[in-house]
Amino acid sequence: VTARIENPQNGVVLASSAVKVAFQKPTDRNEITEICLPVFNLAFHAAGLYKAVILVNNEKVGERNIFVKDVRAPAQAQ
Protein backbone atom coordinates (compact mmCIF):
# COMPACT_ATOMS: atom_id res chain seq x y z
CA VAL A 1 0.00 0.00 0.00
CA THR A 2 1.36 3.40 -0.95
CA ALA A 3 0.11 6.84 0.02
CA ARG A 4 1.22 9.83 -2.04
CA ILE A 5 0.62 13.54 -1.67
CA GLU A 6 0.52 15.10 -5.14
CA ASN A 7 0.19 18.51 -6.74
CA PRO A 8 -2.62 17.90 -9.26
CA GLN A 9 -1.60 20.89 -11.39
CA ASN A 10 1.71 19.36 -12.45
CA GLY A 11 1.65 15.77 -11.11
CA VAL A 12 4.63 16.34 -8.80
CA VAL A 13 4.71 13.95 -5.82
CA LEU A 14 5.50 15.99 -2.68
CA ALA A 15 5.82 12.99 -0.37
CA SER A 16 5.04 9.30 -0.27
CA SER A 17 4.98 6.44 2.18
CA ALA A 18 4.58 2.70 1.64
CA VAL A 19 3.99 -0.36 3.75
CA LYS A 20 3.77 -4.07 2.93
CA VAL A 21 0.56 -5.64 4.22
CA ALA A 22 -0.11 -9.36 4.58
CA PHE A 23 -3.45 -10.85 5.59
CA GLN A 24 -3.92 -14.16 7.40
CA LYS A 25 -6.89 -15.05 5.18
CA PRO A 26 -8.37 -13.77 1.91
CA THR A 27 -10.32 -10.56 2.42
CA ASP A 28 -13.71 -9.60 1.10
CA ARG A 29 -13.58 -6.52 -1.20
CA ASN A 30 -16.53 -5.08 0.77
CA GLU A 31 -14.63 -5.39 4.06
CA ILE A 32 -13.06 -2.22 5.47
CA THR A 33 -9.43 -2.38 6.52
CA GLU A 34 -7.72 0.54 8.23
CA ILE A 35 -4.04 1.00 7.43
CA CYS A 36 -2.06 3.94 8.84
CA LEU A 37 0.82 5.28 6.79
CA PRO A 38 2.89 8.09 8.28
CA VAL A 39 4.06 10.71 5.79
CA PHE A 40 7.27 12.43 6.90
CA ASN A 41 9.00 15.60 5.66
CA LEU A 42 5.94 16.99 3.92
CA ALA A 43 5.93 20.73 3.29
CA PHE A 44 3.37 22.69 1.31
CA HIS A 45 5.16 25.69 -0.15
CA ALA A 46 1.98 27.33 -1.40
CA ALA A 47 -1.68 27.38 -0.50
CA GLY A 48 -3.95 25.48 -2.87
CA LEU A 49 -5.41 22.13 -3.82
CA TYR A 50 -3.39 18.94 -3.37
CA LYS A 51 -4.38 15.27 -3.53
CA ALA A 52 -3.84 12.30 -1.25
CA VAL A 53 -3.66 9.24 -3.51
CA ILE A 54 -3.78 5.62 -2.31
CA LEU A 55 -2.33 2.79 -4.40
CA VAL A 56 -2.48 -0.97 -3.81
CA ASN A 57 -0.01 -3.01 -5.87
CA ASN A 58 0.66 0.18 -7.87
CA GLU A 59 -3.02 0.52 -8.82
CA LYS A 60 -4.85 3.67 -7.75
CA VAL A 61 -7.75 2.68 -5.49
CA GLY A 62 -8.72 6.08 -4.14
CA GLU A 63 -7.93 9.74 -3.72
CA ARG A 64 -9.04 12.71 -1.66
CA ASN A 65 -8.59 16.44 -2.06
CA ILE A 66 -6.51 18.33 0.48
CA PHE A 67 -7.15 22.07 0.65
CA VAL A 68 -4.15 23.91 2.08
CA LYS A 69 -4.72 27.40 3.43
CA ASP A 70 -2.09 30.03 4.18
CA VAL A 71 -2.14 30.38 7.97
CA ARG A 72 0.63 32.92 8.37
CA ALA A 73 -0.35 35.88 10.51
CA PRO A 74 -1.14 39.02 8.48
CA ALA A 75 1.45 41.81 8.63
CA GLN A 76 0.73 44.34 11.36
CA ALA A 77 0.33 47.99 10.39
CA GLN A 78 2.81 50.32 12.07
mmCIF file of N, CA and C in Angstrom:
data_model
loop_
_atom_site.group_PDB
_atom_site.id
_atom_site.type_symbol
_atom_site.label_atom_id
_atom_site.label_comp_id
_atom_site.label_asym_id
_atom_site.label_seq_id
_atom_site.Cartn_x
_atom_site.Cartn_y
_atom_site.Cartn_z
ATOM 1 N N VAL A 1 0.857 -1.167 0.000
ATOM 2 C CA VAL A 1 0.000 0.000 0.000
ATOM 3 C C VAL A 1 0.899 1.225 0.000
ATOM 4 N N THR A 2 0.591 2.164 -0.865
ATOM 5 C CA THR A 2 1.365 3.398 -0.952
ATOM 6 C C THR A 2 0.420 4.580 -0.834
ATOM 7 N N ALA A 3 0.831 5.572 -0.074
ATOM 8 C CA ALA A 3 0.113 6.842 0.021
ATOM 9 C C ALA A 3 1.016 7.918 -0.562
ATOM 10 N N ARG A 4 0.455 8.732 -1.445
ATOM 11 C CA ARG A 4 1.216 9.828 -2.042
ATOM 12 C C ARG A 4 0.451 11.127 -1.875
ATOM 13 N N ILE A 5 1.185 12.198 -1.661
ATOM 14 C CA ILE A 5 0.617 13.541 -1.675
ATOM 15 C C ILE A 5 1.122 14.189 -2.961
ATOM 16 N N GLU A 6 0.178 14.595 -3.819
ATOM 17 C CA GLU A 6 0.525 15.099 -5.140
ATOM 18 C C GLU A 6 -0.010 16.503 -5.368
ATOM 19 N N ASN A 7 0.687 17.237 -6.226
ATOM 20 C CA ASN A 7 0.190 18.512 -6.736
ATOM 21 C C ASN A 7 -0.543 18.179 -8.032
ATOM 22 N N PRO A 8 -1.876 18.314 -8.073
ATOM 23 C CA PRO A 8 -2.621 17.900 -9.257
ATOM 24 C C PRO A 8 -2.386 18.798 -10.476
ATOM 25 N N GLN A 9 -1.833 19.982 -10.260
ATOM 26 C CA GLN A 9 -1.597 20.890 -11.390
ATOM 27 C C GLN A 9 -0.453 20.403 -12.270
ATOM 28 N N ASN A 10 0.556 19.771 -11.662
ATOM 29 C CA ASN A 10 1.715 19.356 -12.452
ATOM 30 C C ASN A 10 2.105 17.891 -12.220
ATOM 31 N N GLY A 11 1.376 17.177 -11.350
ATOM 32 C CA GLY A 11 1.653 15.769 -11.115
ATOM 33 C C GLY A 11 2.849 15.491 -10.221
ATOM 34 N N VAL A 12 3.466 16.522 -9.658
ATOM 35 C CA VAL A 12 4.634 16.336 -8.801
ATOM 36 C C VAL A 12 4.209 15.677 -7.488
ATOM 37 N N VAL A 13 4.949 14.627 -7.096
ATOM 38 C CA VAL A 13 4.706 13.951 -5.819
ATOM 39 C C VAL A 13 5.520 14.674 -4.750
ATOM 40 N N LEU A 14 4.841 15.252 -3.758
ATOM 41 C CA LEU A 14 5.502 15.994 -2.681
ATOM 42 C C LEU A 14 6.069 15.060 -1.621
ATOM 43 N N ALA A 15 5.374 13.954 -1.384
ATOM 44 C CA ALA A 15 5.818 12.986 -0.375
ATOM 45 C C ALA A 15 5.090 11.673 -0.622
ATOM 46 N N SER A 16 5.710 10.588 -0.172
ATOM 47 C CA SER A 16 5.035 9.297 -0.272
ATOM 48 C C SER A 16 5.495 8.402 0.871
ATOM 49 N N SER A 17 4.680 7.402 1.131
ATOM 50 C CA SER A 17 4.976 6.440 2.182
ATOM 51 C C SER A 17 4.383 5.109 1.744
ATOM 52 N N ALA A 18 5.076 4.016 2.054
ATOM 53 C CA ALA A 18 4.578 2.704 1.641
ATOM 54 C C ALA A 18 4.770 1.705 2.770
ATOM 55 N N VAL A 19 3.910 0.706 2.764
ATOM 56 C CA VAL A 19 3.988 -0.362 3.748
ATOM 57 C C VAL A 19 3.529 -1.657 3.076
ATOM 58 N N LYS A 20 4.180 -2.759 3.427
ATOM 59 C CA LYS A 20 3.766 -4.067 2.927
ATOM 60 C C LYS A 20 2.767 -4.650 3.906
ATOM 61 N N VAL A 21 1.638 -5.111 3.388
ATOM 62 C CA VAL A 21 0.563 -5.635 4.221
ATOM 63 C C VAL A 21 0.312 -7.087 3.832
ATOM 64 N N ALA A 22 0.224 -7.953 4.822
ATOM 65 C CA ALA A 22 -0.107 -9.360 4.581
ATOM 66 C C ALA A 22 -1.303 -9.730 5.449
ATOM 67 N N PHE A 23 -2.255 -10.425 4.866
ATOM 68 C CA PHE A 23 -3.446 -10.846 5.586
ATOM 69 C C PHE A 23 -3.370 -12.334 5.873
ATOM 70 N N GLN A 24 -3.914 -12.758 7.000
ATOM 71 C CA GLN A 24 -3.919 -14.161 7.396
ATOM 72 C C GLN A 24 -4.853 -14.988 6.508
ATOM 73 N N LYS A 25 -5.904 -14.363 6.006
ATOM 74 C CA LYS A 25 -6.891 -15.052 5.178
ATOM 75 C C LYS A 25 -7.318 -14.115 4.055
ATOM 76 N N PRO A 26 -7.884 -14.642 2.981
ATOM 77 C CA PRO A 26 -8.367 -13.765 1.913
ATOM 78 C C PRO A 26 -9.410 -12.788 2.451
ATOM 79 N N THR A 27 -9.381 -11.577 1.940
ATOM 80 C CA THR A 27 -10.317 -10.559 2.417
ATOM 81 C C THR A 27 -11.434 -10.346 1.406
ATOM 82 N N ASP A 28 -12.557 -9.943 1.911
ATOM 83 C CA ASP A 28 -13.714 -9.595 1.099
ATOM 84 C C ASP A 28 -13.527 -8.155 0.619
ATOM 85 N N ARG A 29 -13.770 -7.884 -0.662
ATOM 86 C CA ARG A 29 -13.584 -6.524 -1.197
ATOM 87 C C ARG A 29 -14.517 -5.515 -0.538
ATOM 88 N N ASN A 30 -15.598 -5.979 0.087
ATOM 89 C CA ASN A 30 -16.529 -5.083 0.774
ATOM 90 C C ASN A 30 -16.125 -4.831 2.223
ATOM 91 N N GLU A 31 -15.110 -5.537 2.688
ATOM 92 C CA GLU A 31 -14.630 -5.391 4.059
ATOM 93 C C GLU A 31 -13.766 -4.132 4.154
ATOM 94 N N ILE A 32 -13.863 -3.438 5.255
ATOM 95 C CA ILE A 32 -13.064 -2.223 5.473
ATOM 96 C C ILE A 32 -11.843 -2.577 6.301
ATOM 97 N N THR A 33 -10.683 -2.168 5.806
ATOM 98 C CA THR A 33 -9.431 -2.378 6.519
ATOM 99 C C THR A 33 -8.763 -1.025 6.721
ATOM 100 N N GLU A 34 -8.391 -0.723 7.936
ATOM 101 C CA GLU A 34 -7.722 0.542 8.234
ATOM 102 C C GLU A 34 -6.222 0.312 8.286
ATOM 103 N N ILE A 35 -5.496 1.079 7.477
ATOM 104 C CA ILE A 35 -4.040 0.995 7.431
ATOM 105 C C ILE A 35 -3.501 2.407 7.598
ATOM 106 N N CYS A 36 -2.640 2.613 8.583
ATOM 107 C CA CYS A 36 -2.062 3.935 8.843
ATOM 108 C C CYS A 36 -0.681 4.018 8.207
ATOM 109 N N LEU A 37 -0.470 5.057 7.432
ATOM 110 C CA LEU A 37 0.824 5.281 6.789
ATOM 111 C C LEU A 37 1.316 6.669 7.171
ATOM 112 N N PRO A 38 2.359 6.773 7.947
ATOM 113 C CA PRO A 38 2.891 8.094 8.280
ATOM 114 C C PRO A 38 3.583 8.701 7.058
ATOM 115 N N VAL A 39 3.392 9.987 6.869
ATOM 116 C CA VAL A 39 4.064 10.706 5.785
ATOM 117 C C VAL A 39 4.975 11.734 6.438
ATOM 118 N N PHE A 40 6.285 11.558 6.263
ATOM 119 C CA PHE A 40 7.266 12.433 6.895
ATOM 120 C C PHE A 40 7.799 13.460 5.908
ATOM 121 N N ASN A 41 8.330 14.554 6.454
ATOM 122 C CA ASN A 41 9.000 15.596 5.665
ATOM 123 C C ASN A 41 8.117 16.162 4.566
ATOM 124 N N LEU A 42 6.869 16.416 4.885
ATOM 125 C CA LEU A 42 5.940 16.989 3.920
ATOM 126 C C LEU A 42 5.821 18.478 4.194
ATOM 127 N N ALA A 43 6.064 19.274 3.172
ATOM 128 C CA ALA A 43 5.932 20.725 3.289
ATOM 129 C C ALA A 43 5.138 21.236 2.099
ATOM 130 N N PHE A 44 4.135 22.033 2.367
ATOM 131 C CA PHE A 44 3.368 22.690 1.314
ATOM 132 C C PHE A 44 3.932 24.098 1.179
ATOM 133 N N HIS A 45 4.515 24.396 0.041
ATOM 134 C CA HIS A 45 5.165 25.690 -0.150
ATOM 135 C C HIS A 45 4.205 26.766 -0.648
ATOM 136 N N ALA A 46 2.977 26.359 -0.955
ATOM 137 C CA ALA A 46 1.978 27.326 -1.399
ATOM 138 C C ALA A 46 0.594 26.812 -1.027
ATOM 139 N N ALA A 47 -0.293 27.750 -0.753
ATOM 140 C CA ALA A 47 -1.678 27.382 -0.502
ATOM 141 C C ALA A 47 -2.274 26.846 -1.793
ATOM 142 N N GLY A 48 -3.283 25.988 -1.673
ATOM 143 C CA GLY A 48 -3.946 25.484 -2.875
ATOM 144 C C GLY A 48 -4.480 24.074 -2.692
ATOM 145 N N LEU A 49 -4.842 23.473 -3.810
ATOM 146 C CA LEU A 49 -5.412 22.134 -3.823
ATOM 147 C C LEU A 49 -4.315 21.107 -4.054
ATOM 148 N N TYR A 50 -4.313 20.079 -3.225
ATOM 149 C CA TYR A 50 -3.393 18.945 -3.368
ATOM 150 C C TYR A 50 -4.236 17.681 -3.280
ATOM 151 N N LYS A 51 -3.644 16.536 -3.570
ATOM 152 C CA LYS A 51 -4.383 15.274 -3.526
ATOM 153 C C LYS A 51 -3.623 14.239 -2.707
ATOM 154 N N ALA A 52 -4.365 13.493 -1.904
ATOM 155 C CA ALA A 52 -3.836 12.299 -1.245
ATOM 156 C C ALA A 52 -4.302 11.132 -2.101
ATOM 157 N N VAL A 53 -3.353 10.349 -2.605
ATOM 158 C CA VAL A 53 -3.655 9.240 -3.507
ATOM 159 C C VAL A 53 -3.218 7.938 -2.839
ATOM 160 N N ILE A 54 -4.081 6.927 -2.886
ATOM 161 C CA ILE A 54 -3.784 5.621 -2.311
ATOM 162 C C ILE A 54 -3.667 4.603 -3.436
ATOM 163 N N LEU A 55 -2.561 3.837 -3.411
ATOM 164 C CA LEU A 55 -2.328 2.790 -4.400
ATOM 165 C C LEU A 55 -2.160 1.449 -3.689
ATOM 166 N N VAL A 56 -2.688 0.390 -4.290
ATOM 167 C CA VAL A 56 -2.481 -0.968 -3.814
ATOM 168 C C VAL A 56 -1.905 -1.749 -4.990
ATOM 169 N N ASN A 57 -0.722 -2.326 -4.783
ATOM 170 C CA ASN A 57 -0.013 -3.008 -5.874
ATOM 171 C C ASN A 57 0.129 -2.103 -7.092
ATOM 172 N N ASN A 58 0.456 -0.835 -6.842
ATOM 173 C CA ASN A 58 0.664 0.183 -7.872
ATOM 174 C C ASN A 58 -0.588 0.536 -8.667
ATOM 175 N N GLU A 59 -1.757 0.158 -8.176
ATOM 176 C CA GLU A 59 -3.017 0.516 -8.822
ATOM 177 C C GLU A 59 -3.757 1.515 -7.939
ATOM 178 N N LYS A 60 -4.146 2.646 -8.527
ATOM 179 C CA LYS A 60 -4.851 3.667 -7.746
ATOM 180 C C LYS A 60 -6.213 3.138 -7.334
ATOM 181 N N VAL A 61 -6.471 3.159 -6.013
ATOM 182 C CA VAL A 61 -7.749 2.680 -5.491
ATOM 183 C C VAL A 61 -8.566 3.797 -4.856
ATOM 184 N N GLY A 62 -7.970 4.971 -4.708
ATOM 185 C CA GLY A 62 -8.716 6.082 -4.139
ATOM 186 C C GLY A 62 -7.893 7.338 -4.060
ATOM 187 N N GLU A 63 -8.589 8.450 -3.908
ATOM 188 C CA GLU A 63 -7.926 9.738 -3.718
ATOM 189 C C GLU A 63 -8.867 10.701 -3.022
ATOM 190 N N ARG A 64 -8.280 11.673 -2.352
ATOM 191 C CA ARG A 64 -9.038 12.713 -1.657
ATOM 192 C C ARG A 64 -8.352 14.048 -1.889
ATOM 193 N N ASN A 65 -9.152 15.102 -1.961
ATOM 194 C CA ASN A 65 -8.593 16.444 -2.060
ATOM 195 C C ASN A 65 -8.106 16.907 -0.697
ATOM 196 N N ILE A 66 -7.029 17.666 -0.721
ATOM 197 C CA ILE A 66 -6.514 18.330 0.476
ATOM 198 C C ILE A 66 -6.446 19.810 0.141
ATOM 199 N N PHE A 67 -7.181 20.626 0.872
ATOM 200 C CA PHE A 67 -7.154 22.068 0.651
ATOM 201 C C PHE A 67 -6.215 22.684 1.676
ATOM 202 N N VAL A 68 -5.155 23.303 1.206
ATOM 203 C CA VAL A 68 -4.149 23.906 2.078
ATOM 204 C C VAL A 68 -4.361 25.412 2.077
ATOM 205 N N LYS A 69 -4.535 25.953 3.275
ATOM 206 C CA LYS A 69 -4.716 27.404 3.427
ATOM 207 C C LYS A 69 -3.438 28.022 3.961
ATOM 208 N N ASP A 70 -3.225 29.271 3.639
ATOM 209 C CA ASP A 70 -2.090 30.028 4.179
ATOM 210 C C ASP A 70 -2.493 30.497 5.569
ATOM 211 N N VAL A 71 -1.776 30.035 6.590
ATOM 212 C CA VAL A 71 -2.142 30.378 7.968
ATOM 213 C C VAL A 71 -1.158 31.352 8.608
ATOM 214 N N ARG A 72 -0.287 31.937 7.799
ATOM 215 C CA ARG A 72 0.634 32.916 8.368
ATOM 216 C C ARG A 72 -0.147 34.137 8.858
ATOM 217 N N ALA A 73 0.321 34.705 9.948
ATOM 218 C CA ALA A 73 -0.347 35.882 10.511
ATOM 219 C C ALA A 73 -0.191 37.055 9.545
ATOM 220 N N PRO A 74 -1.261 37.851 9.367
ATOM 221 C CA PRO A 74 -1.144 39.018 8.477
ATOM 222 C C PRO A 74 -0.164 40.031 9.058
ATOM 223 N N ALA A 75 0.491 40.775 8.196
ATOM 224 C CA ALA A 75 1.446 41.808 8.627
ATOM 225 C C ALA A 75 0.715 42.873 9.429
ATOM 226 N N GLN A 76 1.333 43.328 10.502
ATOM 227 C CA GLN A 76 0.729 44.335 11.363
ATOM 228 C C GLN A 76 1.075 45.728 10.851
ATOM 229 N N ALA A 77 0.084 46.604 10.806
ATOM 230 C CA ALA A 77 0.333 47.992 10.388
ATOM 231 C C ALA A 77 1.084 48.729 11.484
ATOM 232 N N GLN A 78 2.024 49.585 11.071
ATOM 233 C CA GLN A 78 2.811 50.321 12.070
ATOM 234 C C GLN A 78 2.388 51.745 12.151
#
